[in-house]
Amino acid sequence: MSYETFVARRHLSRRMKSGFVSLISMISVGGVGVGVMALIVVIGVMSGFDRELKRKIVNVQPHLRIERVGGVEDPEHVLKWIRDKRIPGLKTAASFVEGQAMIRSQTAALGVMVKGIDFEREDLSIYREHMLRGELAFEDTVKSSTARRLFFFKKKSETKYHSVFIGENLARILGVGVGDEVSLIVPFDDGSGAMSLARVKNEKFAVGGIFRLGMNDFDTGLVILGLPSAQKLYRLGEKVTGISLRLADVDQAQPWKYQLRGDFDRSFILRSWYDMNENFFQALQVEKSVMTILLALIVLVAAFNIIATLTMVVMEKTKDIGILRAVGATRGGIRRIFLIEGFSIGFLGVV
């Protein structure tokens, strides 16, 4: 053990026992400890929140979506091309229809995002896991036996009804349950290329299930229905909004987007889940960075307390410093003594 370390240990052990400087040392250790603890806790909470939010988003949204201006006219051709491409880690590829609508019950109405999905090809595990009420087997229609209240909704020659699946919050706002009737209202092109509210389509559905995904945007503003029902609702014929791809590794969505982009003409638009939520995740990153900087300033203030403590120690130990110099200690050696003390106080605070 060097004499610098030995003297620093003696100073610290004696200082912790008595004296005003010892109180300042303890405050310095506590300041560093509180600052570092706050920094670690906040960064951990923010990182955990970021990961959980990402998990919920990628569970619902496509990892990669291929869309075309005006809609994809031959989705089966695109799906076959994707299957032939043999994308590593590709779990599912399915057509989807997406659009805005107003959903209305007997007591309330609300604007929602309607998503028509292929129940046979799409990954529905997330909805099944979070289905609160209704059938676990997603179908484009609801059988009359699904809910006793459907008798008033039944036409003479029909035994099945087009179904929608809605979030828990939306069901509460509309005051509906499984089997209740709701209407989806969408505007359509008046011939001028613009959407007209004067000409709307009003289609009735039955609530086939109620889910809770854990995000207010989805539980309040998302309506799921079968692909054929969505195509009929938006008068698309055989066209779809796009193709959704789900990957085993969601972080591969961006690289595959750039790789596939060259295989499509300019009328196609490729977007990953990150592109769809880029502004949101950037805002989270800015918030995380700002919080880190603010908490780092707290640690910096604690570090200044250590500097102040060392200054007072130097003033208190002036005679001891003189004795050390008299017996041959160098200026560098004395400097290292107090640096060791400062690092020790900081280390104790961090621990």
mmCIF file of C-alpha atoms in Angstrom:
data_model
loop_
_atom_site.group_PDB
_atom_site.id
_atom_site.type_symbol
_atom_site.label_atom_id
_atom_site.label_comp_id
_atom_site.label_asym_id
_atom_site.label_seq_id
_atom_site.Cartn_x
_atom_site.Cartn_y
_atom_site.Cartn_z
ATOM 1 C CA MET A 1 0.000 0.000 0.000
ATOM 2 C CA SER A 2 1.373 3.417 -0.968
ATOM 3 C CA TYR A 3 1.738 6.105 1.660
ATOM 4 C CA GLU A 4 -0.827 8.267 -0.214
ATOM 5 C CA THR A 5 -3.522 5.584 0.185
ATOM 6 C CA PHE A 6 -2.521 4.955 3.832
ATOM 7 C CA VAL A 7 -2.750 8.653 4.775
ATOM 8 C CA ALA A 8 -6.040 9.105 2.870
ATOM 9 C CA ARG A 9 -7.570 6.151 4.743
ATOM 10 C CA ARG A 10 -6.419 7.580 8.082
ATOM 11 C CA HIS A 11 -7.912 10.975 7.230
ATOM 12 C CA LEU A 12 -11.249 9.438 6.226
ATOM 13 C CA SER A 13 -11.485 7.145 9.268
ATOM 14 C CA ARG A 14 -10.699 9.965 11.708
ATOM 15 C CA ARG A 15 -13.001 12.390 9.915
ATOM 16 C CA MET A 16 -15.996 10.064 10.146
ATOM 17 C CA LYS A 17 -15.647 9.999 13.928
ATOM 18 C CA SER A 18 -15.674 13.681 14.799
ATOM 19 C CA GLY A 19 -15.601 17.246 13.586
ATOM 20 C CA PHE A 20 -17.651 19.604 11.438
ATOM 21 C CA VAL A 21 -15.850 18.472 8.295
ATOM 22 C CA SER A 22 -17.090 14.921 8.954
ATOM 23 C CA LEU A 23 -20.686 16.213 8.785
ATOM 24 C CA ILE A 24 -19.951 17.890 5.455
ATOM 25 C CA SER A 25 -18.392 14.640 4.217
ATOM 26 C CA MET A 26 -21.502 12.670 5.145
ATOM 27 C CA ILE A 27 -23.697 15.249 3.406
ATOM 28 C CA SER A 28 -21.502 14.959 0.310
ATOM 29 C CA VAL A 29 -21.793 11.164 0.327
ATOM 30 C CA GLY A 30 -25.562 11.439 0.771
ATOM 31 C CA GLY A 31 -25.858 14.028 -2.015
ATOM 32 C CA VAL A 32 -23.999 11.843 -4.478
ATOM 33 C CA GLY A 33 -26.038 8.818 -3.395
ATOM 34 C CA VAL A 34 -29.388 10.568 -3.822
ATOM 35 C CA GLY A 35 -28.375 12.037 -7.177
ATOM 36 C CA VAL A 36 -27.137 8.729 -8.583
ATOM 37 C CA MET A 37 -30.166 6.870 -7.217
ATOM 38 C CA ALA A 38 -32.557 9.350 -8.828
ATOM 39 C CA LEU A 39 -30.636 9.149 -12.102
ATOM 40 C CA ILE A 40 -30.739 5.337 -12.198
ATOM 41 C CA VAL A 41 -34.397 5.118 -11.154
ATOM 42 C CA VAL A 42 -35.629 7.690 -13.670
ATOM 43 C CA ILE A 43 -33.601 6.238 -16.553
ATOM 44 C CA GLY A 44 -34.833 2.753 -15.622
ATOM 45 C CA VAL A 45 -38.473 3.858 -15.458
ATOM 46 C CA MET A 46 -38.244 5.759 -18.748
ATOM 47 C CA SER A 47 -36.543 2.833 -20.495
ATOM 48 C CA GLY A 48 -39.122 0.390 -19.134
ATOM 49 C CA PHE A 49 -41.971 2.656 -20.221
ATOM 50 C CA ASP A 50 -40.410 2.946 -23.677
ATOM 51 C CA ARG A 51 -40.113 -0.845 -24.022
ATOM 52 C CA GLU A 52 -43.650 -1.505 -22.771
ATOM 53 C CA LEU A 53 -45.099 1.112 -25.109
ATOM 54 C CA LYS A 54 -43.169 -0.354 -28.029
ATOM 55 C CA ARG A 55 -44.436 -3.841 -27.146
ATOM 56 C CA LYS A 56 -48.064 -2.725 -27.104
ATOM 57 C CA ILE A 57 -47.737 -0.838 -30.381
ATOM 58 C CA VAL A 58 -46.056 -3.645 -32.329
ATOM 59 C CA ASN A 59 -48.593 -6.142 -30.967
ATOM 60 C CA VAL A 60 -51.409 -4.251 -32.696
ATOM 61 C CA GLN A 61 -49.834 -2.444 -35.643
ATOM 62 C CA PRO A 62 -48.200 -4.202 -38.618
ATOM 63 C CA HIS A 63 -44.425 -4.382 -38.341
ATOM 64 C CA LEU A 64 -44.204 -3.454 -42.016
ATOM 65 C CA ARG A 65 -47.014 -2.241 -44.254
ATOM 66 C CA ILE A 66 -47.070 -2.067 -48.038
ATOM 67 C CA GLU A 67 -49.649 0.418 -49.340
ATOM 68 C CA ARG A 68 -50.488 1.892 -52.706
ATOM 69 C CA VAL A 69 -52.039 5.212 -53.654
ATOM 70 C CA GLY A 70 -55.662 4.408 -54.472
ATOM 71 C CA GLY A 71 -55.415 0.933 -52.937
ATOM 72 C CA VAL A 72 -53.818 -2.370 -53.912
ATOM 73 C CA GLU A 73 -55.890 -3.801 -56.766
ATOM 74 C CA ASP A 74 -54.413 -7.321 -56.824
ATOM 75 C CA PRO A 75 -53.446 -8.169 -53.228
ATOM 76 C CA GLU A 76 -53.128 -11.904 -53.934
ATOM 77 C CA HIS A 77 -50.402 -11.210 -56.499
ATOM 78 C CA VAL A 78 -48.467 -9.102 -53.961
ATOM 79 C CA LEU A 79 -48.932 -11.739 -51.245
ATOM 80 C CA LYS A 80 -47.633 -14.467 -53.567
ATOM 81 C CA TRP A 81 -44.619 -12.314 -54.431
ATOM 82 C CA ILE A 82 -43.905 -11.799 -50.701
ATOM 83 C CA ARG A 83 -44.139 -15.537 -50.016
ATOM 84 C CA ASP A 84 -41.789 -16.265 -52.926
ATOM 85 C CA LYS A 85 -39.363 -13.672 -51.537
ATOM 86 C CA ARG A 86 -38.876 -15.902 -48.470
ATOM 87 C CA ILE A 87 -38.207 -13.063 -46.042
ATOM 88 C CA PRO A 88 -36.291 -14.436 -43.007
ATOM 89 C CA GLY A 89 -38.372 -14.266 -39.829
ATOM 90 C CA LEU A 90 -41.636 -13.491 -41.655
ATOM 91 C CA LYS A 91 -44.529 -14.723 -39.489
ATOM 92 C CA THR A 92 -47.614 -13.535 -41.371
ATOM 93 C CA ALA A 93 -48.527 -11.543 -44.469
ATOM 94 C CA ALA A 94 -52.146 -10.500 -44.931
ATOM 95 C CA SER A 95 -54.321 -7.933 -46.689
ATOM 96 C CA PHE A 96 -55.992 -5.179 -44.678
ATOM 97 C CA VAL A 97 -58.389 -2.278 -45.125
ATOM 98 C CA GLU A 98 -58.076 0.848 -43.010
ATOM 99 C CA GLY A 99 -60.192 3.979 -42.859
ATOM 100 C CA GLN A 100 -61.953 6.559 -40.721
ATOM 101 C CA ALA A 101 -65.574 6.176 -39.695
ATOM 102 C CA MET A 102 -68.115 7.169 -37.082
ATOM 103 C CA ILE A 103 -69.519 4.432 -34.880
ATOM 104 C CA ARG A 104 -72.941 5.035 -33.386
ATOM 105 C CA SER A 105 -75.115 3.270 -30.863
ATOM 106 C CA GLN A 106 -78.529 4.214 -29.534
ATOM 107 C CA THR A 107 -76.948 6.512 -26.938
ATOM 108 C CA ALA A 108 -73.655 7.867 -28.323
ATOM 109 C CA ALA A 109 -71.432 8.330 -31.374
ATOM 110 C CA LEU A 110 -67.664 8.591 -31.763
ATOM 111 C CA GLY A 111 -65.070 8.885 -34.518
ATOM 112 C CA VAL A 112 -62.924 5.754 -34.838
ATOM 113 C CA MET A 113 -60.288 4.045 -36.953
ATOM 114 C CA VAL A 114 -61.763 1.024 -38.716
ATOM 115 C CA LYS A 115 -59.431 -1.834 -39.556
ATOM 116 C CA GLY A 116 -60.574 -4.712 -41.699
ATOM 117 C CA ILE A 117 -58.305 -7.738 -41.367
ATOM 118 C CA ASP A 118 -58.103 -11.208 -42.867
ATOM 119 C CA PHE A 119 -59.098 -13.431 -39.950
ATOM 120 C CA GLU A 120 -57.598 -16.496 -41.641
ATOM 121 C CA ARG A 121 -54.139 -15.060 -42.338
ATOM 122 C CA GLU A 122 -53.618 -12.342 -39.740
ATOM 123 C CA ASP A 123 -52.042 -13.037 -36.343
ATOM 124 C CA LEU A 124 -54.964 -12.659 -33.932
ATOM 125 C CA SER A 125 -53.227 -13.929 -30.792
ATOM 126 C CA ILE A 126 -52.990 -10.475 -29.196
ATOM 127 C CA TYR A 127 -56.762 -9.962 -29.511
ATOM 128 C CA ARG A 128 -57.531 -13.457 -28.221
ATOM 129 C CA GLU A 129 -55.269 -12.910 -25.213
ATOM 130 C CA HIS A 130 -56.974 -9.618 -24.363
ATOM 131 C CA MET A 131 -60.558 -10.518 -25.263
ATOM 132 C CA LEU A 132 -62.796 -9.721 -22.298
ATOM 133 C CA ARG A 133 -66.131 -10.806 -23.700
ATOM 134 C CA GLY A 134 -67.183 -12.506 -26.907
ATOM 135 C CA GLU A 135 -66.009 -15.301 -29.159
ATOM 136 C CA LEU A 136 -62.315 -16.192 -29.221
ATOM 137 C CA ALA A 137 -62.742 -17.473 -32.774
ATOM 138 C CA PHE A 138 -62.766 -14.340 -34.923
ATOM 139 C CA GLU A 139 -65.311 -14.511 -37.722
ATOM 140 C CA ASP A 140 -66.593 -12.003 -40.223
ATOM 141 C CA THR A 141 -70.113 -12.779 -39.064
ATOM 142 C CA VAL A 142 -71.731 -13.467 -35.711
ATOM 143 C CA LYS A 143 -74.002 -16.488 -35.406
ATOM 144 C CA SER A 144 -77.437 -15.911 -33.945
ATOM 145 C CA SER A 145 -76.524 -18.168 -31.016
ATOM 146 C CA THR A 146 -73.619 -15.917 -30.047
ATOM 147 C CA ALA A 147 -75.890 -13.566 -28.118
ATOM 148 C CA ARG A 148 -79.535 -13.830 -27.187
ATOM 149 C CA ARG A 149 -80.074 -10.129 -27.831
ATOM 150 C CA LEU A 150 -79.510 -10.574 -31.576
ATOM 151 C CA PHE A 151 -83.090 -11.611 -32.276
ATOM 152 C CA PHE A 152 -84.167 -8.010 -33.029
ATOM 153 C CA PHE A 153 -81.213 -7.624 -35.394
ATOM 154 C CA LYS A 154 -82.044 -10.686 -37.483
ATOM 155 C CA LYS A 155 -83.546 -10.552 -40.950
ATOM 156 C CA LYS A 156 -86.025 -13.184 -42.022
ATOM 157 C CA SER A 157 -83.709 -15.270 -44.175
ATOM 158 C CA GLU A 158 -80.450 -14.655 -42.278
ATOM 159 C CA THR A 159 -78.842 -16.556 -39.430
ATOM 160 C CA LYS A 160 -75.523 -14.660 -39.377
ATOM 161 C CA TYR A 161 -74.638 -10.994 -38.986
ATOM 162 C CA HIS A 162 -71.552 -8.963 -39.797
ATOM 163 C CA SER A 163 -69.589 -8.391 -36.611
ATOM 164 C CA VAL A 164 -67.263 -5.780 -35.181
ATOM 165 C CA PHE A 165 -64.799 -6.093 -32.323
ATOM 166 C CA ILE A 166 -64.299 -2.996 -30.191
ATOM 167 C CA GLY A 167 -62.244 -1.857 -27.208
ATOM 168 C CA GLU A 168 -63.476 -1.786 -23.636
ATOM 169 C CA ASN A 169 -63.447 2.014 -23.378
ATOM 170 C CA LEU A 170 -65.353 2.386 -26.646
ATOM 171 C CA ALA A 171 -67.962 -0.144 -25.503
ATOM 172 C CA ARG A 172 -68.395 1.821 -22.271
ATOM 173 C CA ILE A 173 -68.823 5.121 -24.135
ATOM 174 C CA LEU A 174 -71.354 3.613 -26.536
ATOM 175 C CA GLY A 175 -73.114 1.705 -23.767
ATOM 176 C CA VAL A 176 -73.060 -1.582 -25.672
ATOM 177 C CA GLY A 177 -72.130 -5.183 -24.984
ATOM 178 C CA VAL A 178 -71.623 -8.351 -26.989
ATOM 179 C CA GLY A 179 -74.534 -8.853 -29.394
ATOM 180 C CA ASP A 180 -75.714 -5.236 -29.360
ATOM 181 C CA GLU A 181 -76.310 -3.337 -32.583
ATOM 182 C CA VAL A 182 -74.001 -0.530 -33.698
ATOM 183 C CA SER A 183 -73.765 1.454 -36.930
ATOM 184 C CA LEU A 184 -70.669 2.455 -38.876
ATOM 185 C CA ILE A 185 -71.054 5.639 -40.891
ATOM 186 C CA VAL A 186 -68.530 6.557 -43.590
ATOM 187 C CA PRO A 187 -68.513 9.384 -46.156
ATOM 188 C CA PHE A 188 -67.722 8.488 -49.749
ATOM 189 C CA ASP A 189 -66.564 10.164 -52.921
ATOM 190 C CA ASP A 190 -69.220 12.467 -54.377
ATOM 191 C CA GLY A 191 -67.667 12.224 -57.844
ATOM 192 C CA SER A 192 -65.396 15.246 -57.521
ATOM 193 C CA GLY A 193 -62.579 13.318 -55.849
ATOM 194 C CA ALA A 194 -63.430 14.719 -52.395
ATOM 195 C CA MET A 195 -65.154 12.983 -49.514
ATOM 196 C CA SER A 196 -68.611 14.404 -48.916
ATOM 197 C CA LEU A 197 -70.418 14.341 -45.592
ATOM 198 C CA ALA A 198 -73.639 14.932 -47.500
ATOM 199 C CA ARG A 199 -73.386 11.423 -48.946
ATOM 200 C CA VAL A 200 -72.650 8.803 -46.344
ATOM 201 C CA LYS A 201 -73.005 5.072 -46.000
ATOM 202 C CA ASN A 202 -74.625 3.711 -42.862
ATOM 203 C CA GLU A 203 -74.109 0.006 -42.195
ATOM 204 C CA LYS A 204 -75.305 -1.949 -39.182
ATOM 205 C CA PHE A 205 -73.162 -4.472 -37.316
ATOM 206 C CA ALA A 206 -73.332 -6.588 -34.182
ATOM 207 C CA VAL A 207 -70.672 -6.395 -31.474
ATOM 208 C CA GLY A 208 -68.888 -9.740 -31.677
ATOM 209 C CA GLY A 209 -66.351 -9.129 -28.910
ATOM 210 C CA ILE A 210 -64.807 -6.582 -26.562
ATOM 211 C CA PHE A 211 -61.052 -6.407 -25.964
ATOM 212 C CA ARG A 212 -58.663 -4.504 -23.703
ATOM 213 C CA LEU A 213 -55.235 -3.847 -25.258
ATOM 214 C CA GLY A 214 -53.970 -1.518 -22.520
ATOM 215 C CA MET A 215 -53.588 1.630 -24.648
ATOM 216 C CA ASN A 216 -56.317 4.258 -24.662
ATOM 217 C CA ASP A 217 -55.889 5.006 -28.374
ATOM 218 C CA PHE A 218 -56.650 1.385 -29.235
ATOM 219 C CA ASP A 219 -59.253 0.695 -26.541
ATOM 220 C CA THR A 220 -61.191 3.847 -27.446
ATOM 221 C CA GLY A 221 -60.564 4.474 -31.129
ATOM 222 C CA LEU A 222 -60.062 1.095 -32.837
ATOM 223 C CA VAL A 223 -62.757 -1.029 -34.464
ATOM 224 C CA ILE A 224 -61.844 -4.435 -35.917
ATOM 225 C CA LEU A 225 -63.963 -6.170 -38.531
ATOM 226 C CA GLY A 226 -63.534 -8.800 -41.214
ATOM 227 C CA LEU A 227 -61.826 -7.916 -44.483
ATOM 228 C CA PRO A 228 -64.902 -8.585 -46.699
ATOM 229 C CA SER A 229 -67.069 -6.391 -44.442
ATOM 230 C CA ALA A 230 -64.528 -3.555 -44.605
ATOM 231 C CA GLN A 231 -64.245 -3.816 -48.394
ATOM 232 C CA LYS A 232 -68.023 -3.607 -48.669
ATOM 233 C CA LEU A 233 -68.240 -0.730 -46.189
ATOM 234 C CA TYR A 234 -65.728 1.402 -48.106
ATOM 235 C CA ARG A 235 -66.925 0.216 -51.551
ATOM 236 C CA LEU A 236 -63.489 -1.072 -52.511
ATOM 237 C CA GLY A 237 -64.559 -4.169 -54.396
ATOM 238 C CA GLU A 238 -61.561 -6.520 -54.430
ATOM 239 C CA LYS A 239 -59.082 -3.756 -53.575
ATOM 240 C CA VAL A 240 -57.429 -3.389 -50.164
ATOM 241 C CA THR A 241 -55.600 -0.566 -48.434
ATOM 242 C CA GLY A 242 -52.394 -2.566 -48.233
ATOM 243 C CA ILE A 243 -50.501 -5.640 -47.082
ATOM 244 C CA SER A 244 -49.387 -6.067 -43.470
ATOM 245 C CA LEU A 245 -46.262 -8.028 -42.564
ATOM 246 C CA ARG A 246 -45.406 -9.308 -39.097
ATOM 247 C CA LEU A 247 -41.830 -10.326 -38.337
ATOM 248 C CA ALA A 248 -40.248 -12.430 -35.614
ATOM 249 C CA ASP A 249 -37.845 -9.536 -34.904
ATOM 250 C CA VAL A 250 -39.572 -6.152 -35.081
ATOM 251 C CA ASP A 251 -36.218 -4.358 -35.282
ATOM 252 C CA GLN A 252 -35.723 -5.902 -38.740
ATOM 253 C CA ALA A 253 -38.699 -3.965 -40.119
ATOM 254 C CA GLN A 254 -36.629 -0.897 -41.039
ATOM 255 C CA PRO A 255 -33.857 -2.828 -42.882
ATOM 256 C CA TRP A 256 -36.420 -4.863 -44.805
ATOM 257 C CA LYS A 257 -38.346 -1.716 -45.705
ATOM 258 C CA TYR A 258 -35.273 -0.291 -47.444
ATOM 259 C CA GLN A 259 -34.476 -3.634 -49.049
ATOM 260 C CA LEU A 260 -37.982 -4.163 -50.469
ATOM 261 C CA ARG A 261 -38.555 -0.575 -51.551
ATOM 262 C CA GLY A 262 -36.588 -1.049 -54.762
ATOM 263 C CA ASP A 263 -38.861 -3.931 -55.832
ATOM 264 C CA PHE A 264 -41.981 -1.725 -55.987
ATOM 265 C CA ASP A 265 -42.814 1.208 -58.240
ATOM 266 C CA ARG A 266 -43.287 4.713 -56.873
ATOM 267 C CA SER A 267 -47.030 4.306 -56.401
ATOM 268 C CA PHE A 268 -46.337 1.933 -53.495
ATOM 269 C CA ILE A 269 -45.525 3.217 -50.012
ATOM 270 C CA LEU A 270 -43.597 1.078 -47.519
ATOM 271 C CA ARG A 271 -43.749 2.063 -43.854
ATOM 272 C CA SER A 272 -42.532 0.321 -40.718
ATOM 273 C CA TRP A 273 -44.102 0.456 -37.269
ATOM 274 C CA TYR A 274 -41.446 3.013 -36.302
ATOM 275 C CA ASP A 275 -42.372 5.271 -39.227
ATOM 276 C CA MET A 276 -45.993 5.229 -38.071
ATOM 277 C CA ASN A 277 -45.005 6.358 -34.557
ATOM 278 C CA GLU A 278 -41.748 8.227 -35.245
ATOM 279 C CA ASN A 279 -42.830 11.574 -33.762
ATOM 280 C CA PHE A 280 -44.086 9.871 -30.616
ATOM 281 C CA PHE A 281 -40.886 7.907 -30.016
ATOM 282 C CA GLN A 282 -38.748 10.967 -30.782
ATOM 283 C CA ALA A 283 -40.699 12.948 -28.176
ATOM 284 C CA LEU A 284 -40.082 10.160 -25.650
ATOM 285 C CA GLN A 285 -36.369 10.189 -26.472
ATOM 286 C CA VAL A 286 -36.172 13.973 -26.008
ATOM 287 C CA GLU A 287 -37.981 13.683 -22.667
ATOM 288 C CA LYS A 288 -35.611 10.926 -21.569
ATOM 289 C CA SER A 289 -32.561 12.989 -22.582
ATOM 290 C CA VAL A 290 -33.813 16.102 -20.763
ATOM 291 C CA MET A 291 -34.503 14.125 -17.586
ATOM 292 C CA THR A 292 -31.031 12.577 -17.769
ATOM 293 C CA ILE A 293 -29.406 16.006 -18.121
ATOM 294 C CA LEU A 294 -31.384 17.465 -15.204
ATOM 295 C CA LEU A 295 -30.502 14.567 -12.924
ATOM 296 C CA ALA A 296 -26.875 14.697 -14.039
ATOM 297 C CA LEU A 297 -26.856 18.317 -12.846
ATOM 298 C CA ILE A 298 -27.953 17.085 -9.408
ATOM 299 C CA VAL A 299 -24.978 14.715 -9.361
ATOM 300 C CA LEU A 300 -22.761 17.617 -10.475
ATOM 301 C CA VAL A 301 -23.953 19.743 -7.541
ATOM 302 C CA ALA A 302 -23.095 16.850 -5.225
ATOM 303 C CA ALA A 303 -19.651 16.716 -6.824
ATOM 304 C CA PHE A 304 -19.150 20.399 -5.995
ATOM 305 C CA ASN A 305 -19.969 19.525 -2.387
ATOM 306 C CA ILE A 306 -17.082 17.046 -2.480
ATOM 307 C CA ILE A 307 -14.775 19.778 -3.822
ATOM 308 C CA ALA A 308 -15.890 22.106 -1.024
ATOM 309 C CA THR A 309 -15.272 19.335 1.511
ATOM 310 C CA LEU A 310 -11.754 18.713 0.201
ATOM 311 C CA THR A 311 -11.007 22.443 0.334
ATOM 312 C CA MET A 312 -11.995 22.526 4.005
ATOM 313 C CA VAL A 313 -9.922 19.396 4.671
ATOM 314 C CA VAL A 314 -6.862 21.022 3.111
ATOM 315 C CA MET A 315 -7.345 24.073 5.332
ATOM 316 C CA GLU A 316 -7.797 21.836 8.402
ATOM 317 C CA LYS A 317 -4.745 19.706 7.626
ATOM 318 C CA THR A 318 -2.308 22.524 6.838
ATOM 319 C CA LYS A 319 0.033 21.496 9.671
ATOM 320 C CA ASP A 320 -0.112 17.821 8.650
ATOM 321 C CA ILE A 321 0.720 18.796 5.088
ATOM 322 C CA GLY A 322 3.732 20.724 6.353
ATOM 323 C CA ILE A 323 4.945 17.689 8.326
ATOM 324 C CA LEU A 324 4.540 15.428 5.287
ATOM 325 C CA ARG A 325 6.509 17.884 3.164
ATOM 326 C CA ALA A 326 9.222 18.001 5.837
ATOM 327 C CA VAL A 327 9.670 14.217 5.789
ATOM 328 C CA GLY A 328 9.995 14.160 1.991
ATOM 329 C CA ALA A 329 6.476 13.924 0.554
ATOM 330 C CA THR A 330 6.193 15.499 -2.893
ATOM 331 C CA ARG A 331 3.533 17.953 -4.041
ATOM 332 C CA GLY A 332 2.163 15.259 -6.362
ATOM 333 C CA GLY A 333 1.956 12.769 -3.504
ATOM 334 C CA ILE A 334 0.000 15.190 -1.313
ATOM 335 C CA ARG A 335 -2.282 15.976 -4.265
ATOM 336 C CA ARG A 336 -2.948 12.262 -4.712
ATOM 337 C CA ILE A 337 -3.865 11.913 -1.012
ATOM 338 C CA PHE A 338 -6.739 14.353 -1.356
ATOM 339 C CA LEU A 339 -7.768 13.008 -4.758
ATOM 340 C CA ILE A 340 -8.068 9.536 -3.209
ATOM 341 C CA GLU A 341 -10.223 11.020 -0.447
ATOM 342 C CA GLY A 342 -12.478 12.737 -2.995
ATOM 343 C CA PHE A 343 -12.864 9.619 -5.129
ATOM 344 C CA SER A 344 -13.578 7.571 -1.990
ATOM 345 C CA ILE A 345 -16.393 9.911 -0.937
ATOM 346 C CA GLY A 346 -17.837 9.818 -4.460
ATOM 347 C CA PHE A 347 -17.550 6.023 -4.622
ATOM 348 C CA LEU A 348 -19.341 5.621 -1.281
ATOM 349 C CA GLY A 349 -22.135 7.851 -2.563
ATOM 350 C CA VAL A 350 -22.490 5.848 -5.777
ATOM 351 C CA VAL A 351 -22.508 2.538 -3.889
#
